[in-house]
Short mmCIF file of C-alpha atoms in Angstrom, two decimals:
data_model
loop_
_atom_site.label_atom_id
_atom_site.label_comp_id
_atom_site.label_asym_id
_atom_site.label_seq_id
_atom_site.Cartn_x
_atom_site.Cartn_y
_atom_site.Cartn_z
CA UNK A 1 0.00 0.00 0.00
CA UNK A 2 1.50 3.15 -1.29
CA UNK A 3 1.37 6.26 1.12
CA UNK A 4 -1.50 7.91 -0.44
CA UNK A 5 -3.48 5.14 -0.09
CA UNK A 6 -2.23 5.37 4.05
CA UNK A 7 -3.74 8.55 3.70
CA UNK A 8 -6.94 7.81 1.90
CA UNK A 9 -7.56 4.89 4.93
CA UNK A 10 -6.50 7.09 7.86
CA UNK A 11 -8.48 9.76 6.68
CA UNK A 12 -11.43 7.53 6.21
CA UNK A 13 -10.99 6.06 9.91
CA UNK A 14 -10.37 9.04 11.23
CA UNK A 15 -13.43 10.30 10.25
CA UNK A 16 -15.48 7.13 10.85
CA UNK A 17 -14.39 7.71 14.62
CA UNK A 18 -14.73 11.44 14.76
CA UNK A 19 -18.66 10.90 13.63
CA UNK A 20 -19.42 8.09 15.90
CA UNK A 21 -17.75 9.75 18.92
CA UNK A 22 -19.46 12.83 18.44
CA UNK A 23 -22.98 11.93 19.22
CA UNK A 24 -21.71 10.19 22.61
CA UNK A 25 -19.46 13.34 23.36
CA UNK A 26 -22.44 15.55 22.54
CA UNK A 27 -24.63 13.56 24.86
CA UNK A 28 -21.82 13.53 27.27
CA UNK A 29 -22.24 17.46 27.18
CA UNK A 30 -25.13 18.36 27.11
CA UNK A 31 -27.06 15.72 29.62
CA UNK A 32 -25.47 16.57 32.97
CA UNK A 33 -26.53 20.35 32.57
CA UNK A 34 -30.18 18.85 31.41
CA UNK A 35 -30.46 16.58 34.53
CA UNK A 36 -29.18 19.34 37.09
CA UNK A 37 -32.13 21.73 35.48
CA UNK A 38 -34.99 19.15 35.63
CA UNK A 39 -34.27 18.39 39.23
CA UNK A 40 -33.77 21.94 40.02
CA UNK A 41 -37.16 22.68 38.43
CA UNK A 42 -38.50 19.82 40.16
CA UNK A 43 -36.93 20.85 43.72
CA UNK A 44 -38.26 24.78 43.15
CA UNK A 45 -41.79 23.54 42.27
CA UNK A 46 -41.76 20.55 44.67
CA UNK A 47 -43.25 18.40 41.73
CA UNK A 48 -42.17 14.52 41.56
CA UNK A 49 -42.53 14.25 37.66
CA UNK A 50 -39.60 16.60 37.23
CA UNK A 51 -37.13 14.55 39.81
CA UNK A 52 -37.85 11.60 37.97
CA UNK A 53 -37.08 13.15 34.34
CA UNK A 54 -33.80 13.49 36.16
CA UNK A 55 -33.92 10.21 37.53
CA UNK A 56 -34.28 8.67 34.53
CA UNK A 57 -32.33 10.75 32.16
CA UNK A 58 -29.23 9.60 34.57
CA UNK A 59 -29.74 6.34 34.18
CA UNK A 60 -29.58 6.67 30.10
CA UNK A 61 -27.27 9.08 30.43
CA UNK A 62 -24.61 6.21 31.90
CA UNK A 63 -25.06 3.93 29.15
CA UNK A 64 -23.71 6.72 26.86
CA UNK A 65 -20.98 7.59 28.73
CA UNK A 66 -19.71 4.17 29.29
CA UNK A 67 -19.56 4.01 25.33
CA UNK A 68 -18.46 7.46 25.51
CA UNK A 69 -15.12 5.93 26.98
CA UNK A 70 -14.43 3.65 24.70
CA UNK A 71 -14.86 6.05 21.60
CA UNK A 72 -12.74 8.45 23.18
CA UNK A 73 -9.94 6.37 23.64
CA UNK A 74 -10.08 5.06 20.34
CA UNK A 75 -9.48 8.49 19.12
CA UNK A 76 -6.19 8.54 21.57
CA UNK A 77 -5.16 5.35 20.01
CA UNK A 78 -5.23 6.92 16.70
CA UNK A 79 -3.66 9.95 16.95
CA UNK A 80 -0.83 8.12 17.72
CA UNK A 81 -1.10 4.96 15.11
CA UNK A 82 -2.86 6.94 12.29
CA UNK A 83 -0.81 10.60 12.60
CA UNK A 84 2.33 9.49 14.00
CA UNK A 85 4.15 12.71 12.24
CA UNK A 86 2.00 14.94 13.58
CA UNK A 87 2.21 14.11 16.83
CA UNK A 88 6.07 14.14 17.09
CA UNK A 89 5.85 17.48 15.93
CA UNK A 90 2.42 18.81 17.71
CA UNK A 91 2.46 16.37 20.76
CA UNK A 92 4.31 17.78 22.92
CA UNK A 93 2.07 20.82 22.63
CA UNK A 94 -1.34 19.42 23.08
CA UNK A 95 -0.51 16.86 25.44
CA UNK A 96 -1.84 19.81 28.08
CA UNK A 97 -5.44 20.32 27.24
CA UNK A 98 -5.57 16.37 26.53
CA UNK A 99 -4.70 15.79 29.82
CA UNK A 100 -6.64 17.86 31.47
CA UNK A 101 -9.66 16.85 29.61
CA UNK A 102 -8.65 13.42 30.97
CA UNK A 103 -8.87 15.05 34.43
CA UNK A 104 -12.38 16.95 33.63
CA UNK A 105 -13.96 13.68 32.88
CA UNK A 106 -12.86 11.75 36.10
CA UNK A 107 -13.34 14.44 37.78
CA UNK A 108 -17.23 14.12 36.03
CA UNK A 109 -17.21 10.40 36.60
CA UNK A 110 -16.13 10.25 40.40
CA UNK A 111 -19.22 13.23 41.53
CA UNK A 112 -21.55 11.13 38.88
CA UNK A 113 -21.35 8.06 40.49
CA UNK A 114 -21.62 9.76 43.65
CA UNK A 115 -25.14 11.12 42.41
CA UNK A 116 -26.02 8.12 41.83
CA UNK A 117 -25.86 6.18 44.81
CA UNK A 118 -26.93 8.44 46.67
CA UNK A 119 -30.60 9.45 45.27
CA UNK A 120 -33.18 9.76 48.24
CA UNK A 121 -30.35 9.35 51.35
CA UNK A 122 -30.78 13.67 51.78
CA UNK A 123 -33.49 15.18 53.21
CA UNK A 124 -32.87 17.75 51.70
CA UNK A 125 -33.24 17.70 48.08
CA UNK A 126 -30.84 20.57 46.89
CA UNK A 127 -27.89 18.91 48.73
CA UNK A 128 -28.10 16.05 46.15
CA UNK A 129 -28.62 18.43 43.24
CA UNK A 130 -24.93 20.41 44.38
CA UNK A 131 -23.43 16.86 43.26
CA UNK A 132 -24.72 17.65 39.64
CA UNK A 133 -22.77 21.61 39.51
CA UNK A 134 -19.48 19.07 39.18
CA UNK A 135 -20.84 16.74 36.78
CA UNK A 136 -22.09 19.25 34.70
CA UNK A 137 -19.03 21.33 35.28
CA UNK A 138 -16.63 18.29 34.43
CA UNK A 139 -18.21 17.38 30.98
CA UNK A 140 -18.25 21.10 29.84
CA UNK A 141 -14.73 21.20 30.64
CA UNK A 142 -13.95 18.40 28.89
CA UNK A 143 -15.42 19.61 25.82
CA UNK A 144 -13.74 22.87 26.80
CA UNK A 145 -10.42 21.39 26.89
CA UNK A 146 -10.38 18.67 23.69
CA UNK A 147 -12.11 21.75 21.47
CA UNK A 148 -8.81 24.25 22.74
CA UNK A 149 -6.92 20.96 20.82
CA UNK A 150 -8.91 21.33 17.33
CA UNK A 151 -8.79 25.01 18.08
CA UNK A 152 -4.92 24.92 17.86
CA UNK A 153 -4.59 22.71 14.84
CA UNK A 154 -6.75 25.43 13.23
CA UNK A 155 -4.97 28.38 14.27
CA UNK A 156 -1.28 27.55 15.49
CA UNK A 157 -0.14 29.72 18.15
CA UNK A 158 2.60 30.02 21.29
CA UNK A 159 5.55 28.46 19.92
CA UNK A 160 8.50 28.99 17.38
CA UNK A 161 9.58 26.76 14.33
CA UNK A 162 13.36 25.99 14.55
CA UNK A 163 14.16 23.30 11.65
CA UNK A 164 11.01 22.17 11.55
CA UNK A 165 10.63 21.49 14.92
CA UNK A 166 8.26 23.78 17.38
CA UNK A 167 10.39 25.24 20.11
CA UNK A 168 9.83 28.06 23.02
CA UNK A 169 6.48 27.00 23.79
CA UNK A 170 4.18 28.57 25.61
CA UNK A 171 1.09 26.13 26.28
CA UNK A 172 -1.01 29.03 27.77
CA UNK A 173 -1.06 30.86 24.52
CA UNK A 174 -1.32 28.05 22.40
CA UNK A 175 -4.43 26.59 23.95
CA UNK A 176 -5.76 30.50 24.14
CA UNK A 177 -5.50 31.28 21.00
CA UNK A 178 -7.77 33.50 18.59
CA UNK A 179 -10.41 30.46 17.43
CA UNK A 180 -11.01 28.67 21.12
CA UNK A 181 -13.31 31.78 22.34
CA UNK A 182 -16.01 31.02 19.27
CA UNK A 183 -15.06 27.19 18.86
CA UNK A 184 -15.59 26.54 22.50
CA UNK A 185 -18.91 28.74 22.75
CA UNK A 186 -20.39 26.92 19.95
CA UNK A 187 -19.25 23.69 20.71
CA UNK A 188 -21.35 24.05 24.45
CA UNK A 189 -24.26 25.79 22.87
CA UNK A 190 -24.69 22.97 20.05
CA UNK A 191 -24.78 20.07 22.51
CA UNK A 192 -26.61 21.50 24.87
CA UNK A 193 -29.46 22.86 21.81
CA UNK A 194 -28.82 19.24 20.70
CA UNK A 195 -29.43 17.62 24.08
CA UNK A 196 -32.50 19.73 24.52
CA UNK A 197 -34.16 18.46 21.06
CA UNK A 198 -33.03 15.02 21.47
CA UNK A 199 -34.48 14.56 24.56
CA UNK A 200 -37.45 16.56 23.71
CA UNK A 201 -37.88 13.73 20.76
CA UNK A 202 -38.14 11.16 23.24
CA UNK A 203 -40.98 12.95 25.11
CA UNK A 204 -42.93 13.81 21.79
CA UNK A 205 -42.47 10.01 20.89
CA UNK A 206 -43.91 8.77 24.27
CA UNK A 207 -47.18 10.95 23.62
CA UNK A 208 -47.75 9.69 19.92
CA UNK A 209 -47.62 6.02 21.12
CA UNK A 210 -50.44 6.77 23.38
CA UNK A 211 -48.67 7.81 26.80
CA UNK A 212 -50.45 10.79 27.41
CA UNK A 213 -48.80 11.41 30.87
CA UNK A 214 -48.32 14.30 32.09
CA UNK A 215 -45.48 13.64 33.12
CA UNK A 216 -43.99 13.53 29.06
CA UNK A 217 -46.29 16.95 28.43
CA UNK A 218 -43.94 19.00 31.59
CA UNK A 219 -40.74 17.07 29.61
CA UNK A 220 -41.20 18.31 26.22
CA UNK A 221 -42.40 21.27 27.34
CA UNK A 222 -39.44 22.01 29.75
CA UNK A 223 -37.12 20.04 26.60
CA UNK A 224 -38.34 22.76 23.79
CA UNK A 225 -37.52 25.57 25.70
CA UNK A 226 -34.36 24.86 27.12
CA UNK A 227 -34.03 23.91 22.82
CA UNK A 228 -35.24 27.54 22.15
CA UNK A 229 -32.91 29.18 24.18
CA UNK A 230 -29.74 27.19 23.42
CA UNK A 231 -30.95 27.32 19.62
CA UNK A 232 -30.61 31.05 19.17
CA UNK A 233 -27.50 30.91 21.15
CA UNK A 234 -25.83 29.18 19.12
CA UNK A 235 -27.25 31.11 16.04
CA UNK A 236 -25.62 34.56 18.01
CA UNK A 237 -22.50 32.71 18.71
CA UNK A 238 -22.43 30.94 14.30
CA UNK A 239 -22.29 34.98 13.89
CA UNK A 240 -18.75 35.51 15.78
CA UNK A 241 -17.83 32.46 13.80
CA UNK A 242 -18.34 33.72 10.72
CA UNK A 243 -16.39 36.63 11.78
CA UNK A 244 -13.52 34.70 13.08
CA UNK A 245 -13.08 32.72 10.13
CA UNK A 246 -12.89 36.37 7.82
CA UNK A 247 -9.83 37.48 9.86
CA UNK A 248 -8.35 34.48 10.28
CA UNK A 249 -9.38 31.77 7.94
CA UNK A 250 -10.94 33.31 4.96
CA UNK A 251 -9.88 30.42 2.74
CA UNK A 252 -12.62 28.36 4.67
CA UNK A 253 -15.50 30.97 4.48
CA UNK A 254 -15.00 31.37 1.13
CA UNK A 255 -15.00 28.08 0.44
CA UNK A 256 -18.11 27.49 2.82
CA UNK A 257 -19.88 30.03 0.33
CA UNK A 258 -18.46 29.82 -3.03
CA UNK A 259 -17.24 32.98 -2.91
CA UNK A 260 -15.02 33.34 -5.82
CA UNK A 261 -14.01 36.97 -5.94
CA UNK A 262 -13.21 39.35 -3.79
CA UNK A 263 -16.04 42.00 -3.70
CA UNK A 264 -17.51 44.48 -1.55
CA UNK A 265 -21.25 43.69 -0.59
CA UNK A 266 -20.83 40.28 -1.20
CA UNK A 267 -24.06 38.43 -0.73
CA UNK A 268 -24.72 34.89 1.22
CA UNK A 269 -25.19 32.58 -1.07
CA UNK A 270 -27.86 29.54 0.26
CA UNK A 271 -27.94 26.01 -1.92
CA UNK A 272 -27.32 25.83 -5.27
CA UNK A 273 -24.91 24.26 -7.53
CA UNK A 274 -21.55 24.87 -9.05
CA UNK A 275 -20.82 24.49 -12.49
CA UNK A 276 -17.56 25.26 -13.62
CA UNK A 277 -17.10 27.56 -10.43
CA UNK A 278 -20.39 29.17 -12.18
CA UNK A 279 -23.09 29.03 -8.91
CA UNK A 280 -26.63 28.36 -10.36
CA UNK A 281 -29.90 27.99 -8.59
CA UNK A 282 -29.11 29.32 -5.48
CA UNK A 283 -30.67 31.61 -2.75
CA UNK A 284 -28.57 34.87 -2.47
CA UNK A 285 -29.10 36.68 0.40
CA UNK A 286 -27.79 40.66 -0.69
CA UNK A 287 -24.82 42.08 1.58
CA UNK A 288 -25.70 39.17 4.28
CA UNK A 289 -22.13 37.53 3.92
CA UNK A 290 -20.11 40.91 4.16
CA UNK A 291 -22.37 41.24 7.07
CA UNK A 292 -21.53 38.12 8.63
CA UNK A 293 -17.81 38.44 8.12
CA UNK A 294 -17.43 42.29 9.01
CA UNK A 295 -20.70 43.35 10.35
CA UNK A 296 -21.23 45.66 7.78
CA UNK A 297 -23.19 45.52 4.77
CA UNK A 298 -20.37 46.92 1.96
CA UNK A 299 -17.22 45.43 3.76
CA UNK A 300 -14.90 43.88 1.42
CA UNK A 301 -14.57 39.94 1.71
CA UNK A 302 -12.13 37.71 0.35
CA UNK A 303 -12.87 35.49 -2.10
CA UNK A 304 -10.58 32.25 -3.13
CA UNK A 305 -9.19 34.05 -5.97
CA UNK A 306 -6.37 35.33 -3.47
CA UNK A 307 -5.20 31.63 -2.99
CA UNK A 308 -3.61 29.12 -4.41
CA UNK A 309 -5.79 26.11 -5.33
CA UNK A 310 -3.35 23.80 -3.11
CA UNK A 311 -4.38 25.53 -0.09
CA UNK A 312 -8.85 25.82 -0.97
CA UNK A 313 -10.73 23.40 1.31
CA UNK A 314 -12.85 21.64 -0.70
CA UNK A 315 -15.80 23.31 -1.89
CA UNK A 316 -18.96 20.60 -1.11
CA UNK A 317 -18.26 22.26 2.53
CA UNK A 318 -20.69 24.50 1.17
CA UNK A 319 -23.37 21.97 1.47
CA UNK A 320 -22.28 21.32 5.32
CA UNK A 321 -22.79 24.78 5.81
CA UNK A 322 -26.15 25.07 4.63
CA UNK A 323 -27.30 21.85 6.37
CA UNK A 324 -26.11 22.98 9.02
CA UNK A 325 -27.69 26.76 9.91
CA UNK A 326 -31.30 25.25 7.43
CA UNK A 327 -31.55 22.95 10.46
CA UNK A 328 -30.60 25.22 13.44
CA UNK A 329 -32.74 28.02 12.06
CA UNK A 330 -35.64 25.37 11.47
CA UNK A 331 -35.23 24.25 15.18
CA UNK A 332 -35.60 27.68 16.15
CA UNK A 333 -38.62 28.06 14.62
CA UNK A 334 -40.34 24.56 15.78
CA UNK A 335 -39.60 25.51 18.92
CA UNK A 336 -41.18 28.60 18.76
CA UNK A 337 -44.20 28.19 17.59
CA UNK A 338 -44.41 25.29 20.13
CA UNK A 339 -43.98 27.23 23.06
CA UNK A 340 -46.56 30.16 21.74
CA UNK A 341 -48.74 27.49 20.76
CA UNK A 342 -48.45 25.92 23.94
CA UNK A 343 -49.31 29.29 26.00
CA UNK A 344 -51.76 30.52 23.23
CA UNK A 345 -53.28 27.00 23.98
CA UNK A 346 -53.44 25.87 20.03
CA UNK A 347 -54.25 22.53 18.83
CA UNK A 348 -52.05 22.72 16.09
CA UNK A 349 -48.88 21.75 18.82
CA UNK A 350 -50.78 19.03 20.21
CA UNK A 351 -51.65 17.51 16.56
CA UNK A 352 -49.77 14.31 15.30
CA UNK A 353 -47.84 15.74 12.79
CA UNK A 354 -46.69 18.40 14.59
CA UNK A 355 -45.46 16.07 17.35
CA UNK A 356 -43.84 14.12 14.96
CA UNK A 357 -41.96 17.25 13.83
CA UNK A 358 -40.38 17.47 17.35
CA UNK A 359 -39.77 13.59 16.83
CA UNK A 360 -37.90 14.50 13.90
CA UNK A 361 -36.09 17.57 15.38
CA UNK A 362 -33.75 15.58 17.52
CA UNK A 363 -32.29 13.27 14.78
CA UNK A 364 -31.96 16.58 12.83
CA UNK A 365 -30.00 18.62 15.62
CA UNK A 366 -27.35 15.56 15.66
CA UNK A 367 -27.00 15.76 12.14
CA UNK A 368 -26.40 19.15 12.01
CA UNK A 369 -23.80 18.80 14.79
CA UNK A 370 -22.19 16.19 12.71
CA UNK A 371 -22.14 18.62 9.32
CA UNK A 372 -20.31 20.89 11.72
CA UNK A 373 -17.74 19.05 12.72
CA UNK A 374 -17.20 18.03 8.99
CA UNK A 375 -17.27 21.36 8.00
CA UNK A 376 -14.58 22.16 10.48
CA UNK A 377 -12.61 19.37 9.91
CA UNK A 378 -12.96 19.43 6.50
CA UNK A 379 -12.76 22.86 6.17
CA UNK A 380 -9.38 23.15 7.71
CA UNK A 381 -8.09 20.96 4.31
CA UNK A 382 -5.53 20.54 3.13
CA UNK A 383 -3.82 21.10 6.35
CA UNK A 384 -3.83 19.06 9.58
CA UNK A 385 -1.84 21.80 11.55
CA UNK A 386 -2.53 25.33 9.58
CA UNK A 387 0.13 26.51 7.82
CA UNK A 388 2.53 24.51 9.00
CA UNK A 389 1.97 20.79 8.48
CA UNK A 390 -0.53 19.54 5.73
CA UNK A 391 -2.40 16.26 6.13
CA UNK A 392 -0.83 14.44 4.00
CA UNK A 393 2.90 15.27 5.65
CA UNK A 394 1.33 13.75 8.73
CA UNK A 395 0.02 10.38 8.18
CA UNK A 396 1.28 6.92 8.56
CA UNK A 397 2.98 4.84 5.87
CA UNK A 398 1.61 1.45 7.21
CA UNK A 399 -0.37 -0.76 5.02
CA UNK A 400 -2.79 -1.74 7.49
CA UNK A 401 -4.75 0.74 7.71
CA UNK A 402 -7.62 -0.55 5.92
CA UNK A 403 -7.46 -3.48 8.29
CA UNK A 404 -7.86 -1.29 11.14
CA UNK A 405 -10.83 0.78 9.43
CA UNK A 406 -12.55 -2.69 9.21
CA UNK A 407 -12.32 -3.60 12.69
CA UNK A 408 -13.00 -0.33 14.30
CA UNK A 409 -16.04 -0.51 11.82
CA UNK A 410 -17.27 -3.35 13.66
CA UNK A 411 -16.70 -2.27 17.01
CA UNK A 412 -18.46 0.52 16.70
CA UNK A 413 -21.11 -1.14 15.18
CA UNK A 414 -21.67 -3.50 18.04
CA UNK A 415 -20.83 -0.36 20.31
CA UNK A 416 -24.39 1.09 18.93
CA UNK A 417 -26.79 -2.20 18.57
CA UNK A 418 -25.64 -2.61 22.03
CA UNK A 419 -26.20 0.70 23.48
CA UNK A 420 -29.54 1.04 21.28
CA UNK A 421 -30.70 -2.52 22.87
CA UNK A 422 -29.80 -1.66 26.39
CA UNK A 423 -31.30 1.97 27.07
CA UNK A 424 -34.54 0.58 24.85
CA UNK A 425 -34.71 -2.12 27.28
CA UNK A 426 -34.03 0.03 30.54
CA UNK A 427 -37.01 1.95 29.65
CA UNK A 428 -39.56 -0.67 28.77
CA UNK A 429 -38.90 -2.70 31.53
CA UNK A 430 -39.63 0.25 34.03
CA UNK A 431 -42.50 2.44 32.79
CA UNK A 432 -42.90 6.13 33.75
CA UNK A 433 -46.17 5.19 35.41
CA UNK A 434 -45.14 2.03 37.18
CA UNK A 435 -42.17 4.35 38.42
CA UNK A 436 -44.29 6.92 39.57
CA UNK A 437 -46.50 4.35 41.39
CA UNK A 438 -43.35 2.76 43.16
CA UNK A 439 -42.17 5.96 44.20
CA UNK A 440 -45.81 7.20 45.63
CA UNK A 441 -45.96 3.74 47.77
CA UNK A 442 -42.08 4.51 49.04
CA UNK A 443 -43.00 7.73 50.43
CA UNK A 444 -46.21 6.08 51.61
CA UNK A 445 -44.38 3.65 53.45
CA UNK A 446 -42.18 5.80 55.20
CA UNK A 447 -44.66 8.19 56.27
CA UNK A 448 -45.93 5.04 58.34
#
């Protein structure tokens, strides 16, 4: 196996992992934060149905993480195996925010398993709920500290090059540097939107197959407008993006929006296709990109005429991009007119297909989280550390590769049959109402 074909595999596997991982790192995320607001609602209201969405989200929430692990080091593994180049030149660098994201999630782990055990030995409610503030602050930080590593390959900074090899290091500047304020922002505000919409899927589900509890109407109403909230947060915070990647990256945003010249006013440009770098059938939006990228509607943006075609990402990004903010600004509206409807008391938000809509939403938030992290990844092409090291400088020559892809193909595989099969399980063997009914005699019980 020559090396491009190293390339092609590690690529592939890399990628393979990368997309797997994310939906367990996402729900690793945005959960904790979830639970700890449920069973803070439920505490401030004194209402039962809300400590047992926490309840129960925990319990799901564990399966995830466990696979979580094993997707996470598998990504560890790789680095090493698939990028060896890279990370004799990088390694020494990002070993810091690796290992502290390490620390975040044991630190997560050790207060999480605390929680656990120790549901109904407080009398006092909120005690048990200060165990969640470290669980949700652990898996933040750990999403913190691993985006401050993709953060760096995108925009290299604290260190000098000295025959190829970077020298004087300064961690604290290269894990600060200009693209971790909007990477990490986004990053949070996308799982947690995610989290909100996924969940909120689950509840909408439970009422279409005939569970009209109340307990799944406070869920997906509590669900949709935590959604709502992180939704147009992370639309404010896709704004200093776009902004960021003008100053600093402009070869991706053009790329993102086949911009081809650079003009003044330049218009967004939504869909389409490209025919001979002609764009036809697409939405253009007038002065909205120069708006995005400068905040102004006749600021000058770059187009990918000012680089060389070595060093343009390649352009179907711009089909990640529009996947991407279609479904984020669709969410936003869903949610919306759900929570009006909801307080306007309409039937329309209560009807079938609008229920299956909010089924629908959750799939649809992961898969816009996933054409983000393509986009990113992708975006950053043909470079694995900007400027200085390209992708293809930084793979492995080994011609097993496509072994490898095959087996970690399978694993993950099993990983989700398995994890699909046991939270399905979990939650058909132990119904909301029998729960509910357990928990009533309990506290019966011990009133006696």
């Amino acid at each position: 196996m020559g090396n491009e074909e190293s390339v092609y595999f590690s690529r592939l596997l890399t990628e393979l992992t990368l997309s797997f991982h994310i939906i367990y790192a996402t729900i690793g995320v945005g959960i904790p934060l979830m639970i700890m607001i449920a069973q803070w609602v439920g505490i401030k209201k004194q209402d039962e149905h809300y400590i047992l969405l926490a309840r129960r989200w925990t319990r799901g929430f564990v399966i995830t993480v466990a696979v979580g692990v094993v997707t996470g080091t598998a990504i560890g593994l790789q680095l090493s195996l698939l990028w060896p180049n890279f990370m004799e030149m990088a390694g020494h660098v990002i070993s810091l925010p690796l290992f502290m994201e390490v620390f975040a999630f044991f630190f997560e782990a050790i207060f999480l398993g605390i929680y656990l055990y120790t549901w109904d030995r407080f009398e006092n409610q909120k005690k048990h709920m200060l165990l969640l503030i470290p669980v949700a602050a652990g898996a933040s930080f750990s999403a913190i500290f691993i985006t401050m590593v993709n953060a760096f390959m995108n925009l290299p900074r604290g260190f000098d090059i000295a025959h190829g090899q970077l020298v004087n290091i300064n961690p604290v500047l290269a894990m600060f540097n200009p693209a971790m304020p909007s990477k990490v922002a986004h990053v949070l505000a996308t799982s947690y939107m995610t989290c909100a919409f996924v969940l909120a899927s689950i509840g909408a589900y439970r009422l279409l197959k005939g569970s009209n509890h109340v307990y799944h109407k406070k869920g997906l109403f509590l669900t949709m407008k935590l959604g709502l909230v992180f939704s147009i947060t992370s639309a404010v915070i896709g704004d200093f993006s776009g902004k960021y990647l003008a100053e600093y990256q402009p070869e991706k945003l053009a790329a993102a929006e086949w911009h081809f010249e650079t003009e003044k006013g330049a218009p967004l440009i939504m869909y389409g296709v490209l025919e001979n770098k002609e764009v036809k059938y697409a939405l253009k939006i007038p002065f909205a990109l120069s708006i995005l990228a400068h905040g102004t509607p006749r600021a000058e943006v770059i187009g990918l005429n000012q680089f060389s075609e070595d060093e343009v990402p390649p352009l179907y990004i711009h089909y990640l991009f529009d996947l991407m903010v279609t479904i984020g600004m669709w969410m936003i509206v869903v949610s919306l007119v759900f929570l009006i409807g909801t307080w306007r008391r309409w039937r329309l938000v209560s009807s079938k297909s609008f229920r299956w809509l909010i089924v629908l939403g959750g799939p649809l938030s992961m898969i816009a989280i996933e054409a983000g992290w393509w986009l990113t990844e992708v975006g950053r092409q043909p470079w694995i550390l900007r400027r200085i090291m390209k992708t293809t400088e930084a793979a492995t020559t080994s011609g097993q590769v496509d072994m490898m892809l095959l087996l970690f193909a399978g694993l993950y595989l099993l990983l989700a049959i398995g994890s699909l099969v046991v939270l399905s399980r979990m939650f058909r063997n132990n119904s909301v109402e029998q729960e509910l009914a357990d928990r009533t005699s309990e506290k019966a019980g011990d009133r006696v």
